[in-house]
Amino acid sequence: MLDFNKGAGLVPAVIQDYQTLEVLMLGYMNEEAWEKTQKEQRVTFFSRTKNRLWTKGEESGNYLELVEASVDCDNDTLLIKVNPKGPTCHTGSRSCFKTDFNQNFIFQLEKIIDDRFINPNESSYVNKLRDKGINKIAQKVGEEAVETVIAALKESDMDFINESSDLIFHLLVLLREKNIPLVRIAENLAKRHHK
Protein backbone atom coordinates (compact mmCIF):
# COMPACT_ATOMS: atom_id res chain seq x y z
CA MET A 1 0.00 0.00 0.00
CA LEU A 2 1.31 3.40 -0.98
CA ASP A 3 1.59 5.97 1.79
CA PHE A 4 0.33 9.23 0.28
CA ASN A 5 0.32 10.97 3.67
CA LYS A 6 4.10 11.38 3.94
CA GLY A 7 4.25 13.72 0.93
CA ALA A 8 1.11 15.77 1.54
CA GLY A 9 -0.95 13.51 -0.69
CA LEU A 10 1.72 13.00 -3.37
CA VAL A 11 4.31 10.34 -4.07
CA PRO A 12 7.23 10.68 -6.48
CA ALA A 13 7.06 8.37 -9.50
CA VAL A 14 10.33 7.53 -11.23
CA ILE A 15 9.58 6.66 -14.86
CA GLN A 16 11.88 4.12 -16.49
CA ASP A 17 11.87 2.60 -20.00
CA TYR A 18 11.03 -1.05 -19.38
CA GLN A 19 13.36 -2.24 -22.11
CA THR A 20 16.38 0.05 -22.00
CA LEU A 21 16.06 0.73 -18.24
CA GLU A 22 16.83 4.39 -18.93
CA VAL A 23 15.26 6.79 -16.43
CA LEU A 24 12.98 9.01 -18.50
CA MET A 25 11.45 11.43 -16.01
CA LEU A 26 10.20 12.07 -12.51
CA GLY A 27 6.60 12.99 -11.80
CA TYR A 28 4.23 13.04 -8.85
CA MET A 29 1.03 11.10 -8.30
CA ASN A 30 -1.81 11.49 -5.88
CA GLU A 31 -4.03 8.52 -5.12
CA GLU A 32 -6.45 9.38 -7.94
CA ALA A 33 -3.62 9.60 -10.51
CA TRP A 34 -2.23 6.24 -9.34
CA GLU A 35 -5.67 4.59 -9.62
CA LYS A 36 -6.20 6.06 -13.11
CA THR A 37 -2.74 4.87 -14.19
CA GLN A 38 -3.55 1.32 -13.11
CA LYS A 39 -7.02 1.34 -14.64
CA GLU A 40 -6.07 2.82 -18.03
CA GLN A 41 -2.55 1.34 -18.23
CA ARG A 42 -1.22 4.80 -19.17
CA VAL A 43 0.75 6.94 -16.77
CA THR A 44 -1.17 9.82 -15.22
CA PHE A 45 0.40 12.32 -12.87
CA PHE A 46 -0.90 15.03 -10.62
CA SER A 47 0.43 18.24 -12.12
CA ARG A 48 1.51 20.57 -9.36
CA THR A 49 1.59 23.56 -11.74
CA LYS A 50 -1.78 22.85 -13.36
CA ASN A 51 -3.27 21.56 -10.10
CA ARG A 52 -5.03 18.71 -11.88
CA LEU A 53 -4.56 15.18 -13.18
CA TRP A 54 -2.40 15.05 -16.28
CA THR A 55 -1.98 12.00 -18.47
CA LYS A 56 1.45 12.11 -20.08
CA GLY A 57 0.87 12.36 -23.83
CA GLU A 58 -2.66 13.72 -23.63
CA GLU A 59 -1.68 16.54 -26.00
CA SER A 60 1.35 15.13 -27.86
CA GLY A 61 0.24 11.52 -28.19
CA ASN A 62 3.54 10.45 -26.56
CA TYR A 63 1.88 8.26 -23.96
CA LEU A 64 3.73 6.23 -21.36
CA GLU A 65 2.14 2.78 -21.41
CA LEU A 66 2.35 1.05 -18.04
CA VAL A 67 4.32 -2.21 -18.07
CA GLU A 68 4.92 -2.71 -14.35
CA ALA A 69 5.19 -0.76 -11.15
CA SER A 70 7.09 -1.30 -7.91
CA VAL A 71 6.73 0.40 -4.56
CA ASP A 72 9.87 1.18 -2.55
CA CYS A 73 10.63 -0.20 0.91
CA ASP A 74 9.10 2.85 2.67
CA ASN A 75 5.89 2.68 0.60
CA ASP A 76 6.26 6.31 -0.47
CA THR A 77 7.89 6.17 -3.93
CA LEU A 78 6.98 4.42 -7.18
CA LEU A 79 9.24 2.99 -9.84
CA ILE A 80 7.14 2.72 -12.99
CA LYS A 81 8.44 0.84 -16.00
CA VAL A 82 6.83 2.02 -19.22
CA ASN A 83 6.74 1.54 -22.95
CA PRO A 84 7.12 5.12 -24.20
CA LYS A 85 5.19 5.98 -27.34
CA GLY A 86 7.54 8.68 -28.55
CA PRO A 87 9.82 11.17 -26.81
CA THR A 88 9.14 11.58 -23.10
CA CYS A 89 10.38 15.15 -22.64
CA HIS A 90 8.38 18.18 -23.81
CA THR A 91 11.60 19.30 -25.58
CA GLY A 92 11.38 16.30 -27.90
CA SER A 93 14.17 14.37 -26.17
CA ARG A 94 13.73 10.72 -25.27
CA SER A 95 14.44 11.57 -21.60
CA CYS A 96 13.98 14.62 -19.42
CA PHE A 97 17.53 14.06 -18.19
CA LYS A 98 20.35 15.36 -20.36
CA THR A 99 22.40 12.20 -20.71
CA ASP A 100 25.05 11.93 -23.42
CA PHE A 101 23.64 8.78 -24.96
CA ASN A 102 21.35 5.93 -24.14
CA GLN A 103 23.66 3.61 -22.24
CA ASN A 104 21.37 0.71 -22.96
CA PHE A 105 21.08 1.43 -26.68
CA ILE A 106 21.34 -2.28 -27.39
CA PHE A 107 17.80 -2.68 -26.03
CA GLN A 108 16.68 0.27 -28.17
CA LEU A 109 18.24 -1.47 -31.17
CA GLU A 110 16.29 -4.60 -30.26
CA LYS A 111 13.11 -2.48 -30.41
CA ILE A 112 14.10 -1.11 -33.84
CA ILE A 113 14.71 -4.62 -35.18
CA ASP A 114 11.41 -5.79 -33.72
CA ASP A 115 9.67 -2.89 -35.47
CA ARG A 116 11.24 -3.95 -38.77
CA PHE A 117 9.81 -7.44 -38.26
CA ILE A 118 6.34 -6.14 -37.39
CA ASN A 119 6.30 -3.32 -39.99
CA PRO A 120 8.42 -4.57 -42.89
CA ASN A 121 10.14 -1.96 -45.02
CA GLU A 122 11.57 -3.39 -48.23
CA SER A 123 14.50 -0.96 -48.19
CA SER A 124 15.51 -2.07 -44.67
CA TYR A 125 18.61 -4.25 -44.33
CA VAL A 126 16.85 -6.22 -41.58
CA ASN A 127 14.01 -7.12 -43.91
CA LYS A 128 16.33 -8.00 -46.79
CA LEU A 129 18.21 -10.32 -44.47
CA ARG A 130 15.03 -11.80 -43.04
CA ASP A 131 13.68 -12.50 -46.52
CA LYS A 132 16.68 -14.80 -47.06
CA GLY A 133 15.66 -16.96 -44.08
CA ILE A 134 17.12 -18.15 -40.80
CA ASN A 135 20.00 -20.02 -42.45
CA LYS A 136 21.32 -16.79 -44.00
CA ILE A 137 20.85 -14.88 -40.75
CA ALA A 138 22.76 -17.56 -38.82
CA GLN A 139 25.47 -17.59 -41.50
CA LYS A 140 25.89 -13.80 -41.10
CA VAL A 141 26.33 -14.25 -37.33
CA GLY A 142 29.07 -16.80 -38.03
CA GLU A 143 30.79 -14.54 -40.57
CA GLU A 144 30.71 -11.58 -38.21
CA ALA A 145 32.06 -13.75 -35.35
CA VAL A 146 35.05 -14.75 -37.47
CA GLU A 147 35.64 -11.14 -38.55
CA THR A 148 35.48 -10.06 -34.89
CA VAL A 149 38.14 -12.61 -33.92
CA ILE A 150 40.39 -11.51 -36.79
CA ALA A 151 39.97 -7.85 -35.84
CA ALA A 152 40.80 -8.64 -32.20
CA LEU A 153 44.02 -10.39 -33.20
CA LYS A 154 45.31 -8.37 -36.13
CA GLU A 155 43.51 -5.05 -36.57
CA SER A 156 43.00 -1.74 -34.78
CA ASP A 157 40.76 -1.21 -31.77
CA MET A 158 38.30 0.70 -33.99
CA ASP A 159 38.14 -2.23 -36.43
CA PHE A 160 37.48 -4.53 -33.48
CA ILE A 161 34.71 -2.21 -32.21
CA ASN A 162 33.10 -2.10 -35.65
CA GLU A 163 33.22 -5.88 -36.11
CA SER A 164 31.89 -6.44 -32.60
CA SER A 165 29.02 -4.06 -33.38
CA ASP A 166 28.23 -6.00 -36.57
CA LEU A 167 28.27 -9.27 -34.63
CA ILE A 168 25.92 -8.01 -31.94
CA PHE A 169 23.56 -6.49 -34.52
CA HIS A 170 23.30 -9.73 -36.48
CA LEU A 171 22.89 -11.74 -33.28
CA LEU A 172 19.96 -9.48 -32.32
CA VAL A 173 18.37 -10.16 -35.71
CA LEU A 174 18.83 -13.91 -35.19
CA LEU A 175 17.35 -13.70 -31.69
CA ARG A 176 14.31 -11.88 -33.09
CA GLU A 177 13.95 -14.46 -35.86
CA LYS A 178 13.84 -17.12 -33.12
CA ASN A 179 11.42 -14.96 -31.03
CA ILE A 180 13.84 -14.86 -28.10
CA PRO A 181 14.07 -11.42 -26.46
CA LEU A 182 17.45 -10.18 -25.29
CA VAL A 183 16.18 -10.09 -21.72
CA ARG A 184 16.03 -13.93 -21.81
CA ILE A 185 19.77 -13.97 -22.50
CA ALA A 186 20.37 -11.51 -19.64
CA GLU A 187 18.27 -13.67 -17.29
CA ASN A 188 20.20 -16.77 -18.34
CA LEU A 189 23.54 -15.04 -17.72
CA ALA A 190 22.32 -13.87 -14.29
CA LYS A 191 21.32 -17.44 -13.36
CA ARG A 192 24.76 -18.70 -14.41
CA HIS A 193 26.41 -16.01 -12.30
CA HIS A 194 24.53 -17.09 -9.18
CA LYS A 195 25.44 -20.78 -9.50
mmCIF file of C-alpha atoms in Angstrom:
data_model
loop_
_atom_site.group_PDB
_atom_site.id
_atom_site.type_symbol
_atom_site.label_atom_id
_atom_site.label_comp_id
_atom_site.label_asym_id
_atom_site.label_seq_id
_atom_site.Cartn_x
_atom_site.Cartn_y
_atom_site.Cartn_z
ATOM 1 C CA MET A 1 0.000 0.000 0.000
ATOM 2 C CA LEU A 2 1.311 3.397 -0.979
ATOM 3 C CA ASP A 3 1.591 5.973 1.790
ATOM 4 C CA PHE A 4 0.326 9.229 0.283
ATOM 5 C CA ASN A 5 0.316 10.973 3.672
ATOM 6 C CA LYS A 6 4.105 11.382 3.935
ATOM 7 C CA GLY A 7 4.252 13.719 0.931
ATOM 8 C CA ALA A 8 1.110 15.769 1.539
ATOM 9 C CA GLY A 9 -0.953 13.511 -0.693
ATOM 10 C CA LEU A 10 1.723 13.000 -3.369
ATOM 11 C CA VAL A 11 4.313 10.338 -4.067
ATOM 12 C CA PRO A 12 7.230 10.676 -6.479
ATOM 13 C CA ALA A 13 7.059 8.368 -9.501
ATOM 14 C CA VAL A 14 10.334 7.526 -11.234
ATOM 15 C CA ILE A 15 9.583 6.659 -14.856
ATOM 16 C CA GLN A 16 11.882 4.117 -16.495
ATOM 17 C CA ASP A 17 11.866 2.604 -19.995
ATOM 18 C CA TYR A 18 11.027 -1.055 -19.384
ATOM 19 C CA GLN A 19 13.359 -2.245 -22.106
ATOM 20 C CA THR A 20 16.382 0.053 -22.004
ATOM 21 C CA LEU A 21 16.056 0.732 -18.243
ATOM 22 C CA GLU A 22 16.828 4.389 -18.925
ATOM 23 C CA VAL A 23 15.259 6.790 -16.429
ATOM 24 C CA LEU A 24 12.976 9.008 -18.502
ATOM 25 C CA MET A 25 11.450 11.430 -16.012
ATOM 26 C CA LEU A 26 10.198 12.075 -12.510
ATOM 27 C CA GLY A 27 6.605 12.991 -11.795
ATOM 28 C CA TYR A 28 4.225 13.035 -8.853
ATOM 29 C CA MET A 29 1.026 11.103 -8.297
ATOM 30 C CA ASN A 30 -1.810 11.491 -5.884
ATOM 31 C CA GLU A 31 -4.030 8.524 -5.118
ATOM 32 C CA GLU A 32 -6.446 9.378 -7.942
ATOM 33 C CA ALA A 33 -3.618 9.600 -10.508
ATOM 34 C CA TRP A 34 -2.234 6.240 -9.343
ATOM 35 C CA GLU A 35 -5.668 4.592 -9.619
ATOM 36 C CA LYS A 36 -6.199 6.057 -13.110
ATOM 37 C CA THR A 37 -2.740 4.875 -14.190
ATOM 38 C CA GLN A 38 -3.551 1.321 -13.111
ATOM 39 C CA LYS A 39 -7.019 1.343 -14.636
ATOM 40 C CA GLU A 40 -6.068 2.822 -18.026
ATOM 41 C CA GLN A 41 -2.548 1.336 -18.231
ATOM 42 C CA ARG A 42 -1.220 4.804 -19.172
ATOM 43 C CA VAL A 43 0.754 6.939 -16.766
ATOM 44 C CA THR A 44 -1.167 9.817 -15.215
ATOM 45 C CA PHE A 45 0.403 12.322 -12.867
ATOM 46 C CA PHE A 46 -0.898 15.031 -10.618
ATOM 47 C CA SER A 47 0.429 18.244 -12.122
ATOM 48 C CA ARG A 48 1.509 20.570 -9.358
ATOM 49 C CA THR A 49 1.585 23.556 -11.738
ATOM 50 C CA LYS A 50 -1.784 22.853 -13.362
ATOM 51 C CA ASN A 51 -3.266 21.560 -10.100
ATOM 52 C CA ARG A 52 -5.030 18.705 -11.880
ATOM 53 C CA LEU A 53 -4.564 15.181 -13.182
ATOM 54 C CA TRP A 54 -2.397 15.055 -16.280
ATOM 55 C CA THR A 55 -1.977 12.001 -18.474
ATOM 56 C CA LYS A 56 1.454 12.109 -20.083
ATOM 57 C CA GLY A 57 0.875 12.358 -23.830
ATOM 58 C CA GLU A 58 -2.662 13.716 -23.632
ATOM 59 C CA GLU A 59 -1.682 16.541 -26.002
ATOM 60 C CA SER A 60 1.349 15.133 -27.857
ATOM 61 C CA GLY A 61 0.236 11.515 -28.190
ATOM 62 C CA ASN A 62 3.538 10.447 -26.563
ATOM 63 C CA TYR A 63 1.878 8.262 -23.959
ATOM 64 C CA LEU A 64 3.729 6.229 -21.361
ATOM 65 C CA GLU A 65 2.144 2.784 -21.407
ATOM 66 C CA LEU A 66 2.353 1.048 -18.038
ATOM 67 C CA VAL A 67 4.325 -2.207 -18.075
ATOM 68 C CA GLU A 68 4.917 -2.714 -14.352
ATOM 69 C CA ALA A 69 5.193 -0.756 -11.148
ATOM 70 C CA SER A 70 7.092 -1.300 -7.913
ATOM 71 C CA VAL A 71 6.727 0.396 -4.565
ATOM 72 C CA ASP A 72 9.866 1.184 -2.555
ATOM 73 C CA CYS A 73 10.629 -0.199 0.915
ATOM 74 C CA ASP A 74 9.103 2.850 2.665
ATOM 75 C CA ASN A 75 5.890 2.680 0.599
ATOM 76 C CA ASP A 76 6.264 6.313 -0.470
ATOM 77 C CA THR A 77 7.891 6.166 -3.925
ATOM 78 C CA LEU A 78 6.979 4.419 -7.175
ATOM 79 C CA LEU A 79 9.241 2.987 -9.844
ATOM 80 C CA ILE A 80 7.143 2.720 -12.989
ATOM 81 C CA LYS A 81 8.444 0.840 -16.003
ATOM 82 C CA VAL A 82 6.834 2.022 -19.221
ATOM 83 C CA ASN A 83 6.737 1.537 -22.950
ATOM 84 C CA PRO A 84 7.123 5.120 -24.203
ATOM 85 C CA LYS A 85 5.190 5.984 -27.342
ATOM 86 C CA GLY A 86 7.544 8.684 -28.554
ATOM 87 C CA PRO A 87 9.819 11.172 -26.809
ATOM 88 C CA THR A 88 9.144 11.577 -23.104
ATOM 89 C CA CYS A 89 10.377 15.150 -22.636
ATOM 90 C CA HIS A 90 8.385 18.176 -23.806
ATOM 91 C CA THR A 91 11.598 19.300 -25.575
ATOM 92 C CA GLY A 92 11.376 16.298 -27.901
ATOM 93 C CA SER A 93 14.173 14.367 -26.166
ATOM 94 C CA ARG A 94 13.727 10.723 -25.269
ATOM 95 C CA SER A 95 14.440 11.569 -21.600
ATOM 96 C CA CYS A 96 13.978 14.622 -19.421
ATOM 97 C CA PHE A 97 17.532 14.058 -18.188
ATOM 98 C CA LYS A 98 20.352 15.361 -20.358
ATOM 99 C CA THR A 99 22.403 12.198 -20.710
ATOM 100 C CA ASP A 100 25.054 11.934 -23.421
ATOM 101 C CA PHE A 101 23.637 8.778 -24.957
ATOM 102 C CA ASN A 102 21.346 5.929 -24.139
ATOM 103 C CA GLN A 103 23.664 3.612 -22.242
ATOM 104 C CA ASN A 104 21.367 0.708 -22.959
ATOM 105 C CA PHE A 105 21.079 1.425 -26.683
ATOM 106 C CA ILE A 106 21.344 -2.280 -27.391
ATOM 107 C CA PHE A 107 17.799 -2.678 -26.033
ATOM 108 C CA GLN A 108 16.682 0.267 -28.174
ATOM 109 C CA LEU A 109 18.238 -1.471 -31.167
ATOM 110 C CA GLU A 110 16.285 -4.596 -30.264
ATOM 111 C CA LYS A 111 13.105 -2.475 -30.412
ATOM 112 C CA ILE A 112 14.097 -1.114 -33.837
ATOM 113 C CA ILE A 113 14.715 -4.619 -35.180
ATOM 114 C CA ASP A 114 11.407 -5.792 -33.721
ATOM 115 C CA ASP A 115 9.667 -2.894 -35.467
ATOM 116 C CA ARG A 116 11.243 -3.946 -38.774
ATOM 117 C CA PHE A 117 9.807 -7.442 -38.261
ATOM 118 C CA ILE A 118 6.339 -6.140 -37.389
ATOM 119 C CA ASN A 119 6.295 -3.320 -39.986
ATOM 120 C CA PRO A 120 8.422 -4.573 -42.888
ATOM 121 C CA ASN A 121 10.138 -1.965 -45.015
ATOM 122 C CA GLU A 122 11.570 -3.391 -48.232
ATOM 123 C CA SER A 123 14.500 -0.958 -48.189
ATOM 124 C CA SER A 124 15.508 -2.071 -44.665
ATOM 125 C CA TYR A 125 18.607 -4.252 -44.334
ATOM 126 C CA VAL A 126 16.851 -6.219 -41.576
ATOM 127 C CA ASN A 127 14.008 -7.115 -43.909
ATOM 128 C CA LYS A 128 16.330 -7.995 -46.788
ATOM 129 C CA LEU A 129 18.208 -10.324 -44.470
ATOM 130 C CA ARG A 130 15.031 -11.796 -43.036
ATOM 131 C CA ASP A 131 13.677 -12.501 -46.523
ATOM 132 C CA LYS A 132 16.680 -14.803 -47.056
ATOM 133 C CA GLY A 133 15.665 -16.957 -44.080
ATOM 134 C CA ILE A 134 17.118 -18.151 -40.804
ATOM 135 C CA ASN A 135 20.004 -20.019 -42.454
ATOM 136 C CA LYS A 136 21.318 -16.793 -44.002
ATOM 137 C CA ILE A 137 20.855 -14.879 -40.752
ATOM 138 C CA ALA A 138 22.759 -17.559 -38.822
ATOM 139 C CA GLN A 139 25.474 -17.585 -41.501
ATOM 140 C CA LYS A 140 25.890 -13.804 -41.097
ATOM 141 C CA VAL A 141 26.330 -14.248 -37.335
ATOM 142 C CA GLY A 142 29.066 -16.802 -38.035
ATOM 143 C CA GLU A 143 30.786 -14.539 -40.575
ATOM 144 C CA GLU A 144 30.706 -11.583 -38.206
ATOM 145 C CA ALA A 145 32.064 -13.747 -35.355
ATOM 146 C CA VAL A 146 35.055 -14.750 -37.469
ATOM 147 C CA GLU A 147 35.641 -11.138 -38.552
ATOM 148 C CA THR A 148 35.481 -10.061 -34.888
ATOM 149 C CA VAL A 149 38.139 -12.608 -33.917
ATOM 150 C CA ILE A 150 40.394 -11.514 -36.791
ATOM 151 C CA ALA A 151 39.970 -7.853 -35.836
ATOM 152 C CA ALA A 152 40.805 -8.645 -32.198
ATOM 153 C CA LEU A 153 44.016 -10.387 -33.200
ATOM 154 C CA LYS A 154 45.314 -8.373 -36.130
ATOM 155 C CA GLU A 155 43.515 -5.053 -36.566
ATOM 156 C CA SER A 156 42.998 -1.741 -34.780
ATOM 157 C CA ASP A 157 40.759 -1.206 -31.775
ATOM 158 C CA MET A 158 38.302 0.700 -33.995
ATOM 159 C CA ASP A 159 38.139 -2.234 -36.432
ATOM 160 C CA PHE A 160 37.479 -4.530 -33.484
ATOM 161 C CA ILE A 161 34.708 -2.209 -32.211
ATOM 162 C CA ASN A 162 33.104 -2.099 -35.654
ATOM 163 C CA GLU A 163 33.221 -5.875 -36.114
ATOM 164 C CA SER A 164 31.891 -6.439 -32.601
ATOM 165 C CA SER A 165 29.019 -4.061 -33.384
ATOM 166 C CA ASP A 166 28.229 -5.998 -36.571
ATOM 167 C CA LEU A 167 28.274 -9.269 -34.629
ATOM 168 C CA ILE A 168 25.923 -8.010 -31.940
ATOM 169 C CA PHE A 169 23.564 -6.488 -34.522
ATOM 170 C CA HIS A 170 23.301 -9.726 -36.481
ATOM 171 C CA LEU A 171 22.888 -11.738 -33.277
ATOM 172 C CA LEU A 172 19.959 -9.481 -32.318
ATOM 173 C CA VAL A 173 18.365 -10.157 -35.714
ATOM 174 C CA LEU A 174 18.832 -13.908 -35.191
ATOM 175 C CA LEU A 175 17.353 -13.703 -31.689
ATOM 176 C CA ARG A 176 14.310 -11.884 -33.088
ATOM 177 C CA GLU A 177 13.949 -14.461 -35.859
ATOM 178 C CA LYS A 178 13.845 -17.121 -33.119
ATOM 179 C CA ASN A 179 11.422 -14.964 -31.028
ATOM 180 C CA ILE A 180 13.838 -14.858 -28.101
ATOM 181 C CA PRO A 181 14.065 -11.416 -26.464
ATOM 182 C CA LEU A 182 17.445 -10.182 -25.288
ATOM 183 C CA VAL A 183 16.178 -10.094 -21.718
ATOM 184 C CA ARG A 184 16.034 -13.930 -21.810
ATOM 185 C CA ILE A 185 19.767 -13.973 -22.500
ATOM 186 C CA ALA A 186 20.371 -11.515 -19.644
ATOM 187 C CA GLU A 187 18.273 -13.666 -17.286
ATOM 188 C CA ASN A 188 20.200 -16.770 -18.336
ATOM 189 C CA LEU A 189 23.536 -15.037 -17.718
ATOM 190 C CA ALA A 190 22.321 -13.872 -14.293
ATOM 191 C CA LYS A 191 21.321 -17.440 -13.359
ATOM 192 C CA ARG A 192 24.758 -18.704 -14.412
ATOM 193 C CA HIS A 193 26.412 -16.007 -12.303
ATOM 194 C CA HIS A 194 24.532 -17.092 -9.181
ATOM 195 C CA LYS A 195 25.439 -20.778 -9.504
#
